[in-house]
JSON list of C-alpha atoms in Angstrom, two decimals:
[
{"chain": "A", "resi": 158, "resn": "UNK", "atom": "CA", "xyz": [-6.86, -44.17, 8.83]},
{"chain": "A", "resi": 159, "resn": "UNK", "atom": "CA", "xyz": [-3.14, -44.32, 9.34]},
{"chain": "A", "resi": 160, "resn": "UNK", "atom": "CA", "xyz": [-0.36, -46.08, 7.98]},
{"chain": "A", "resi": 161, "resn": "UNK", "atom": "CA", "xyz": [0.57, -49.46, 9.09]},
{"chain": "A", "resi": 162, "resn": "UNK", "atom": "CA", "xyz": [2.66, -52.42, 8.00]},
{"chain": "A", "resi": 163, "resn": "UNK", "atom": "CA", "xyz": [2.30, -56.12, 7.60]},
{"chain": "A", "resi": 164, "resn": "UNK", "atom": "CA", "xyz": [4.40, -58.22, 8.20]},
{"chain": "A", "resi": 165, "resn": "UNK", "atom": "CA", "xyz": [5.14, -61.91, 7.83]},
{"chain": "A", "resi": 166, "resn": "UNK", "atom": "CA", "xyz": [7.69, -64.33, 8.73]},
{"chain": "A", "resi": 167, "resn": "UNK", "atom": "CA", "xyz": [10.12, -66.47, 6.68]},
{"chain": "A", "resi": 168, "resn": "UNK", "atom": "CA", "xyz": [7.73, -68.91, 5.69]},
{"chain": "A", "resi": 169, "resn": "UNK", "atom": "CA", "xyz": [5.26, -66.22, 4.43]},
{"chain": "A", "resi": 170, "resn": "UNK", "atom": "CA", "xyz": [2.94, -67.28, 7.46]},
{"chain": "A", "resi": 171, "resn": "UNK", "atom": "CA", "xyz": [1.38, -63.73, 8.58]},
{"chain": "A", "resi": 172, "resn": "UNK", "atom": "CA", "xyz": [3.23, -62.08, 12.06]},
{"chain": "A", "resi": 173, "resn": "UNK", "atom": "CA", "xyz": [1.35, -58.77, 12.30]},
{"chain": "A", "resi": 174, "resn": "UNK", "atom": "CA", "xyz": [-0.40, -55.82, 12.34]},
{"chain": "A", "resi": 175, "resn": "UNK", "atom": "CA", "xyz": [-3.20, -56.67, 14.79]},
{"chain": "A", "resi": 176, "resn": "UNK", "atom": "CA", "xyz": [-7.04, -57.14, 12.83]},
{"chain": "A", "resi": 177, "resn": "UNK", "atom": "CA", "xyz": [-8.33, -54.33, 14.50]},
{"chain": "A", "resi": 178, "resn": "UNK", "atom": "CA", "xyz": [-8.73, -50.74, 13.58]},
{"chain": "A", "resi": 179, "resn": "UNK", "atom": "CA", "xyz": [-10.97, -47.97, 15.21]},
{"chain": "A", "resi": 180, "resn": "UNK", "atom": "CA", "xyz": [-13.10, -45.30, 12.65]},
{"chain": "A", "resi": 181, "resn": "UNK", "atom": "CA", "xyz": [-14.07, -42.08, 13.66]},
{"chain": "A", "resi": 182, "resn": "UNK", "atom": "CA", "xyz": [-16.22, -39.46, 11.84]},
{"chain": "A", "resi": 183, "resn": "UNK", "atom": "CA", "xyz": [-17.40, -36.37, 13.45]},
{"chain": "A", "resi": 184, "resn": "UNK", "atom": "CA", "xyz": [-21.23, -38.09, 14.00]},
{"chain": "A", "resi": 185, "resn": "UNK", "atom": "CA", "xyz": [-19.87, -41.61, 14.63]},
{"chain": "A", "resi": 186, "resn": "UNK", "atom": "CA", "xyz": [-17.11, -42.51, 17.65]},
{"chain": "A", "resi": 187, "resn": "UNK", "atom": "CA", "xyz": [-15.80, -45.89, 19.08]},
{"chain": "A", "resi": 188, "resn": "UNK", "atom": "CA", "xyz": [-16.45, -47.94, 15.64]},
{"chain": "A", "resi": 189, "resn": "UNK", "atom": "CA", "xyz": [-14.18, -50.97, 15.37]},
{"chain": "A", "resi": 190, "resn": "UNK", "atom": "CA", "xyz": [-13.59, -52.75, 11.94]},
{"chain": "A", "resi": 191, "resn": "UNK", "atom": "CA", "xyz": [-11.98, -56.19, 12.26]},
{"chain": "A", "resi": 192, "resn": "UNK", "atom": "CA", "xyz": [-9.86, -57.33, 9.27]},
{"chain": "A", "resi": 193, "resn": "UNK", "atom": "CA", "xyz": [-9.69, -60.82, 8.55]},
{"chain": "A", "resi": 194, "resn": "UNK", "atom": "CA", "xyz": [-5.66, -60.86, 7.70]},
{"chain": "A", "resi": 195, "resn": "UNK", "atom": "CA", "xyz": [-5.14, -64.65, 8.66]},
{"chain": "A", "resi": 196, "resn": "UNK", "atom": "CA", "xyz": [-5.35, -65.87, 4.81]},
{"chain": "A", "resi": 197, "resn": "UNK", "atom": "CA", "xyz": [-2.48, -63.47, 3.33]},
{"chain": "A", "resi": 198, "resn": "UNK", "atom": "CA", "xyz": [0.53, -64.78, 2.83]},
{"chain": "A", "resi": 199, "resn": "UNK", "atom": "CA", "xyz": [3.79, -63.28, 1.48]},
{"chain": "A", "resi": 200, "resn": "UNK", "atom": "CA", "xyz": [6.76, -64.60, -0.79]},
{"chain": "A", "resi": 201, "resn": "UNK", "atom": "CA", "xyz": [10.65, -64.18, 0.62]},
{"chain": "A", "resi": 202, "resn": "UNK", "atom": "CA", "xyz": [10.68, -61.62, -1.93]},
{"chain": "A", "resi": 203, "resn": "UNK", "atom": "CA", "xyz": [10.34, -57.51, -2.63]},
{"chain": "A", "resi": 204, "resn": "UNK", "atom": "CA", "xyz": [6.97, -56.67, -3.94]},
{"chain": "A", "resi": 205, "resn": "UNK", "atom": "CA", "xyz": [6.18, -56.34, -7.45]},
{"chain": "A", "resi": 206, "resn": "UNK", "atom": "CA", "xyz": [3.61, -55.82, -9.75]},
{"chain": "A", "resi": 207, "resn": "UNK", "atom": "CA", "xyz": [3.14, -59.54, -12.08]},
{"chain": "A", "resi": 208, "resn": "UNK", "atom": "CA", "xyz": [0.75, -58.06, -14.41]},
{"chain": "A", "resi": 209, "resn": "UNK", "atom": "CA", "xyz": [-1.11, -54.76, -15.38]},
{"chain": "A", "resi": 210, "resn": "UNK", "atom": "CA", "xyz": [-3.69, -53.78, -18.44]},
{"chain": "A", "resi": 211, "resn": "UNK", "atom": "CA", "xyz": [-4.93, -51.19, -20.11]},
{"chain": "A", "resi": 212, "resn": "UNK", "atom": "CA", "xyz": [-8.43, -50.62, -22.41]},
{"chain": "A", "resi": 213, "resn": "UNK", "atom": "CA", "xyz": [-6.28, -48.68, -24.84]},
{"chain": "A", "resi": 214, "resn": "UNK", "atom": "CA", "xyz": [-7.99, -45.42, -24.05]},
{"chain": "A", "resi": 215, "resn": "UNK", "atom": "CA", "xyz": [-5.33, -42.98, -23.16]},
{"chain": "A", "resi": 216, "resn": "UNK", "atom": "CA", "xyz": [-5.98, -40.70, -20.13]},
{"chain": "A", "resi": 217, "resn": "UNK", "atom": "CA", "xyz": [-8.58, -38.24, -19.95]},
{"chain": "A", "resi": 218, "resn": "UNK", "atom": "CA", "xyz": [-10.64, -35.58, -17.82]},
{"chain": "A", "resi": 219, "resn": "UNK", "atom": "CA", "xyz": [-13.99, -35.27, -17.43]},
{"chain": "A", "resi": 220, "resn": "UNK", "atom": "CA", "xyz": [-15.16, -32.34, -20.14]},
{"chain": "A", "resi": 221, "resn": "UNK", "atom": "CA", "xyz": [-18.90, -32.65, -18.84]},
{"chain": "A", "resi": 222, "resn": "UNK", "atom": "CA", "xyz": [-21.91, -34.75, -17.99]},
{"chain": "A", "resi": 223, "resn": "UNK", "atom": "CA", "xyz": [-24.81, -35.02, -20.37]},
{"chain": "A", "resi": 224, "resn": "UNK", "atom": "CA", "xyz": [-28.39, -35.98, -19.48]},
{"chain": "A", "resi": 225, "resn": "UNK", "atom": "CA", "xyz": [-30.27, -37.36, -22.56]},
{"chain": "A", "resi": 226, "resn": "UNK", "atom": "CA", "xyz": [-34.15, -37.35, -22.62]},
{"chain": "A", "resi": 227, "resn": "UNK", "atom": "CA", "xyz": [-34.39, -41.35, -21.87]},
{"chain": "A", "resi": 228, "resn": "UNK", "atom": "CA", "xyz": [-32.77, -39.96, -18.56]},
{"chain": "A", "resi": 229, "resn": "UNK", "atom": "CA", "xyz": [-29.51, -41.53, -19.38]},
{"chain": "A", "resi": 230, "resn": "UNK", "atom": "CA", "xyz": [-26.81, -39.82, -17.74]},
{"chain": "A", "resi": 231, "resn": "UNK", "atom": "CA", "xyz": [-23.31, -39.71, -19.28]},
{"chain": "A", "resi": 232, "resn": "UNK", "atom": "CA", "xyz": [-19.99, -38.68, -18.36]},
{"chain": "A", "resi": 233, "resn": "UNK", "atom": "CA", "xyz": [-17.50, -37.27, -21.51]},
{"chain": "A", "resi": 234, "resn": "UNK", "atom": "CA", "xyz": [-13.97, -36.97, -21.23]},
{"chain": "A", "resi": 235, "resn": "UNK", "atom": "CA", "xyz": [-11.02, -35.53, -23.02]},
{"chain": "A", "resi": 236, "resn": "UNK", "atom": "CA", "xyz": [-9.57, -38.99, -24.60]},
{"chain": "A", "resi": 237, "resn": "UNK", "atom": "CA", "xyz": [-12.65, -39.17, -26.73]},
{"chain": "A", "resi": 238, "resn": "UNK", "atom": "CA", "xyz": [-14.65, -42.11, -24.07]},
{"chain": "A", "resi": 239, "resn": "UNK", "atom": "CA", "xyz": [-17.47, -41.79, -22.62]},
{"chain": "A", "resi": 240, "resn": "UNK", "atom": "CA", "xyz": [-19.36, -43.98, -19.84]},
{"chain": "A", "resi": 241, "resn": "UNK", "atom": "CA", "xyz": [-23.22, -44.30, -18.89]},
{"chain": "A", "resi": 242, "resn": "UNK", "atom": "CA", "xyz": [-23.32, -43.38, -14.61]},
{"chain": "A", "resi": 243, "resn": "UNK", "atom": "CA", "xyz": [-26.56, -44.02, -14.08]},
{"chain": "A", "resi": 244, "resn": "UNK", "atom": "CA", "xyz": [-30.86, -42.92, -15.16]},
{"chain": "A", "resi": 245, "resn": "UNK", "atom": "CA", "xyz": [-33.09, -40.80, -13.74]},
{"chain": "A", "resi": 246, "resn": "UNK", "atom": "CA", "xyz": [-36.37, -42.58, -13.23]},
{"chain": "A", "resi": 247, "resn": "UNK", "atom": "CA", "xyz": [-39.94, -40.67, -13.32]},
{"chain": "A", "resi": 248, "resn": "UNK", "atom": "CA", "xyz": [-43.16, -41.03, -11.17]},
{"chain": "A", "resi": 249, "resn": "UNK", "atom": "CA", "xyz": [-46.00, -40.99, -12.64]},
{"chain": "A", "resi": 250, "resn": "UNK", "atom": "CA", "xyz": [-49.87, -40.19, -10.39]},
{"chain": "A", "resi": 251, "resn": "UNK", "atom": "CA", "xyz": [-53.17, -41.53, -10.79]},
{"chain": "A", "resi": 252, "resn": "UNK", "atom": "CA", "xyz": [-54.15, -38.21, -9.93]},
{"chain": "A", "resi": 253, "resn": "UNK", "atom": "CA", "xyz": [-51.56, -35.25, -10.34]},
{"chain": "A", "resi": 254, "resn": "UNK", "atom": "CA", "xyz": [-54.18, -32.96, -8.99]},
{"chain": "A", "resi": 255, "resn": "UNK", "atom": "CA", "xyz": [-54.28, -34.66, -5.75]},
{"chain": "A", "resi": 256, "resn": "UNK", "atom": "CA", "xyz": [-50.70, -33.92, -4.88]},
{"chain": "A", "resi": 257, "resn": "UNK", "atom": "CA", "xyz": [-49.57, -31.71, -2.14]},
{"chain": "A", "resi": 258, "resn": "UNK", "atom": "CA", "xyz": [-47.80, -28.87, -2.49]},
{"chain": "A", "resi": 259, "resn": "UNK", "atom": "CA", "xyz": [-44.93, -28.59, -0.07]},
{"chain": "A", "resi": 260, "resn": "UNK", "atom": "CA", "xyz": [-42.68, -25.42, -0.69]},
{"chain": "A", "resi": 261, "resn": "UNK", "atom": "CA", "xyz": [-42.25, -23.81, -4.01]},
{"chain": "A", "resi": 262, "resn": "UNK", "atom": "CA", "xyz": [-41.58, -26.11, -6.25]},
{"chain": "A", "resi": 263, "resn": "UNK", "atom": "CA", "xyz": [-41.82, -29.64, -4.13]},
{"chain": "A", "resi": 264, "resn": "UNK", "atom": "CA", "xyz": [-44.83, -32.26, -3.79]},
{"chain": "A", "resi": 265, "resn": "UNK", "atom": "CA", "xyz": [-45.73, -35.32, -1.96]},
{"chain": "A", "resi": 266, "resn": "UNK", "atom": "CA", "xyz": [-47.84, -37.64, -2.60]},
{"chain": "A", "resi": 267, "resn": "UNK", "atom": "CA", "xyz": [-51.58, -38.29, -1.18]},
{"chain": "A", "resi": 268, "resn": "UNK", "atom": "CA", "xyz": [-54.67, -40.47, -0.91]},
{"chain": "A", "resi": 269, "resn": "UNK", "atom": "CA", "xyz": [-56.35, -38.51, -3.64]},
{"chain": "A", "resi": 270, "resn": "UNK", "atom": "CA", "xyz": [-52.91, -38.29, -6.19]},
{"chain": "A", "resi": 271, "resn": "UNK", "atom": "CA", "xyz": [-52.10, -42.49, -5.02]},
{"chain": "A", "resi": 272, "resn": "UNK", "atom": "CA", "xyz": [-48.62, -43.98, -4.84]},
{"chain": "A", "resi": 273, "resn": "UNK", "atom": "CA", "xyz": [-45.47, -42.77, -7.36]},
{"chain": "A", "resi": 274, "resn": "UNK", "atom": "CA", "xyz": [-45.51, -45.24, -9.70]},
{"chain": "A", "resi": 275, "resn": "UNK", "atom": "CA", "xyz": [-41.64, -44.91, -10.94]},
{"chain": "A", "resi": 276, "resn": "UNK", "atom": "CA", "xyz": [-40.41, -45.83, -14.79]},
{"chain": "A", "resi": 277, "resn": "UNK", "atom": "CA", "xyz": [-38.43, -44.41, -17.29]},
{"chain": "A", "resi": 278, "resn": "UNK", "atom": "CA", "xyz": [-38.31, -41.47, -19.17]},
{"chain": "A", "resi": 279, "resn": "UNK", "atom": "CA", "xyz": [-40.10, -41.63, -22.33]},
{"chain": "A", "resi": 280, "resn": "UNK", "atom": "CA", "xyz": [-41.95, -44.51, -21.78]},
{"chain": "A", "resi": 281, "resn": "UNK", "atom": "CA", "xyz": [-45.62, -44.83, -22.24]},
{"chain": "A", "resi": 282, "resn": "UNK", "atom": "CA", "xyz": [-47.30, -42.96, -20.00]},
{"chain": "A", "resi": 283, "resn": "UNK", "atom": "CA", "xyz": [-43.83, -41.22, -18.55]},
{"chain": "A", "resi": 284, "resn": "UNK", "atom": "CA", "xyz": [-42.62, -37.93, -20.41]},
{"chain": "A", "resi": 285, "resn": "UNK", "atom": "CA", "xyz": [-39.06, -37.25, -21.02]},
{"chain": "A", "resi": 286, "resn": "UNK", "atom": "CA", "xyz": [-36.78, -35.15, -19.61]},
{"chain": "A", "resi": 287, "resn": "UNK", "atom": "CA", "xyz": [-35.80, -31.92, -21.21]},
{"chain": "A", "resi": 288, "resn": "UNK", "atom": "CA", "xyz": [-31.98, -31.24, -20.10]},
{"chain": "A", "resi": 289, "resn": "UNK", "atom": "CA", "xyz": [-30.60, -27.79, -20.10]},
{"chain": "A", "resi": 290, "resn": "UNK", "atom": "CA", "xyz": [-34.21, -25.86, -20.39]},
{"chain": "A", "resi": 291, "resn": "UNK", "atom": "CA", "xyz": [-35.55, -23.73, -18.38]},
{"chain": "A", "resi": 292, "resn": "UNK", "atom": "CA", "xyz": [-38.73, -24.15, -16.73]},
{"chain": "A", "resi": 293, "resn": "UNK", "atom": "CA", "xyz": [-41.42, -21.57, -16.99]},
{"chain": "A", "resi": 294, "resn": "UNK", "atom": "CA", "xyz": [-41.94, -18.71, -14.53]},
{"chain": "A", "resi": 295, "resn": "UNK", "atom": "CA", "xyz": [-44.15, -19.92, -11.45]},
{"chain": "A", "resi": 296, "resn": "UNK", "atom": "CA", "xyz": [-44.43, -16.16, -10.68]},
{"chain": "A", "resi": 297, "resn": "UNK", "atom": "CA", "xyz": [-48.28, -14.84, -10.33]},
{"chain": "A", "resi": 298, "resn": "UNK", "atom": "CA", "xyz": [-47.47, -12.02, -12.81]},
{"chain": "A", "resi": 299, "resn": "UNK", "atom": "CA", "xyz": [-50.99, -10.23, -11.98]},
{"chain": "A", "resi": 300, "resn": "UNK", "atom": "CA", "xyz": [-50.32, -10.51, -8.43]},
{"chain": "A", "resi": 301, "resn": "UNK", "atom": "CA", "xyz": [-46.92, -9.23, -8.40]},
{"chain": "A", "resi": 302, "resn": "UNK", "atom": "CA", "xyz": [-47.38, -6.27, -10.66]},
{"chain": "A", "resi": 303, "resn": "UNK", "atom": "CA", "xyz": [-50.53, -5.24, -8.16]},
{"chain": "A", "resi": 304, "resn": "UNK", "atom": "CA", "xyz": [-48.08, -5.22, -5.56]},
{"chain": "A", "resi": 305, "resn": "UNK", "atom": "CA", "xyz": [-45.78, -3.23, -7.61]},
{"chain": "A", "resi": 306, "resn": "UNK", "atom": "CA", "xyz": [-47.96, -0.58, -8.15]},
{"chain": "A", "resi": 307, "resn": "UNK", "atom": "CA", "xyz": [-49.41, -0.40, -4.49]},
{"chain": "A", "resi": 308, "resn": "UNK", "atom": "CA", "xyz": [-45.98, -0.14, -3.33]},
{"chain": "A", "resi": 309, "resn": "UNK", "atom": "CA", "xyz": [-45.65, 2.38, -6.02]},
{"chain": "A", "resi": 310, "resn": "UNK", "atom": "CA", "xyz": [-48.53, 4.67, -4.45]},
{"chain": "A", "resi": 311, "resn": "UNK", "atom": "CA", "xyz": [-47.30, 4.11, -0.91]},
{"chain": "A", "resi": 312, "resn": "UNK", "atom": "CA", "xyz": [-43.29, 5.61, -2.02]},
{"chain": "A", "resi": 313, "resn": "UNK", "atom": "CA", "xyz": [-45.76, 8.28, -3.93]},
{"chain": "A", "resi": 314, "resn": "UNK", "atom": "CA", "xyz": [-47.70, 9.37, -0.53]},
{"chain": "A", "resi": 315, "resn": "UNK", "atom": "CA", "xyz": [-44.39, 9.03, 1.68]},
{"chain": "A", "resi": 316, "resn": "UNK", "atom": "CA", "xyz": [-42.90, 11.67, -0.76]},
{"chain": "A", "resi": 317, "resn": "UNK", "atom": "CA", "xyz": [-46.02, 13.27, -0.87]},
{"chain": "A", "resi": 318, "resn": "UNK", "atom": "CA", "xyz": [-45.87, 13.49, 3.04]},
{"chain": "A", "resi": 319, "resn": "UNK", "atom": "CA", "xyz": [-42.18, 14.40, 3.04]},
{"chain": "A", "resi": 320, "resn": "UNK", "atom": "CA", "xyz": [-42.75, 17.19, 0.68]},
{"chain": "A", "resi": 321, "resn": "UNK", "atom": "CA", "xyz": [-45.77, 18.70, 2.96]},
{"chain": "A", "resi": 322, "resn": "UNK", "atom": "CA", "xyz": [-43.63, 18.77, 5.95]},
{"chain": "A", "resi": 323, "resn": "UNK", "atom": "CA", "xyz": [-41.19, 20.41, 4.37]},
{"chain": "A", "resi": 324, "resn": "UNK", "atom": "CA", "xyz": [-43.52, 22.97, 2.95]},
{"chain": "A", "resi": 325, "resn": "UNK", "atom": "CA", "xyz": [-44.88, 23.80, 6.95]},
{"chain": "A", "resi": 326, "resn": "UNK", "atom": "CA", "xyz": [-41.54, 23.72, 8.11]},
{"chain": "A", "resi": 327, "resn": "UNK", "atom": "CA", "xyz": [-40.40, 26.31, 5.78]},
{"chain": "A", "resi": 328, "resn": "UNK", "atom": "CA", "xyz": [-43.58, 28.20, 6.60]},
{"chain": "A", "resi": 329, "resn": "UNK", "atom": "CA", "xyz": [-42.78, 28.40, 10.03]},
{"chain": "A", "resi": 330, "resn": "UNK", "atom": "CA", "xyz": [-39.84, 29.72, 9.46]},
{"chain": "A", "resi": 331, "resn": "UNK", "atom": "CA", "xyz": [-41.06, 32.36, 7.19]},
{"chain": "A", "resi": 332, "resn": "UNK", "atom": "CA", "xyz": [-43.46, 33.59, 9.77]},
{"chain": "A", "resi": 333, "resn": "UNK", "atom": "CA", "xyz": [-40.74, 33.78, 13.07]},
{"chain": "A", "resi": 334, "resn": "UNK", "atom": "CA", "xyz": [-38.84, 35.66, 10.65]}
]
């Protein structure tokens, strides 16, 4: 947006800016938002500000978000305060087992797992959420130490190979002597 001005006449009856003004974004051109200026008015006076408040809380900066196991989410800050932002909801399957696996680590749900049904954390038949653990390894721990040791035997016959070609070479030598 730019800057712009309003102004109005001696009466405090509104003289300008135009109600239009055109957005751009780097997906979205040629957007036009039309402001409704005709009930402003003005007094034949400088601005000033009548009244102001304050909660009492002096100023503060975030220190961190918190996640409680209700879902909760909660923002703390420096001046001692601290305000809800929202809660993380759960689904819950008539049939985990019927979900499909889509990636690593992401499902969707199927005819055989039914619809999400969605409720909060904690609540019967909803577990809660555990913020700041760590989930457990979803590493095949067999499978990945027999491919450690078969890529151990394959560096083991590649040196093995190495070593026997250096051996003939050197023999070759030896025997042009």
């Amino acid at each position: 947006l730019d800057r712009g001005e309003i102004t109005f006449n001696s009466s405090g009856a509104l003289v300008s800016p135009q109600a239009k003004f055109g957005l751009e974004s780097a997906n979205v051109t040629g957007n036009t938002v039309n402001v409704a200026y005709t009930g402003s008015t003005q007094y034949n006076s400088a601005f000033a500000a009548i009244s102001q408040s304050q909660n009492g809380s002096p100023e503060g900066d975030l220190n961190g978000i918190s996640i409680a196991e209700d879902g909760l989410i909660s923002a703390s800050y420096s001046n001692g305060s601290s305000v809800s932002l929202g809660k993380i909801v759960v689904a819950n399957f008539n049939s985990a087992a019927g979900l499909k696996q889509q990636g690593d680590s992401s499902w969707t749900a199927t005819a055989d797992s039914g619809a999400a049904r969605l409720g909060e954390a904690g609540a019967a038949g909803y577990g809660t959420i555990r913020a700041g653990s760590k989930e457990r390894s979803n590493v095949d721990l067999t499978t990945e130490l027999v491919d450690l040791i078969a890529a151990q035997r394959n560096f083991q016959a590649n040196a093995k190979a190495i070593e026997t070609n250096s051996a003939m070479s050197s023999a070759i030598m030896n025997i042009r002597g």
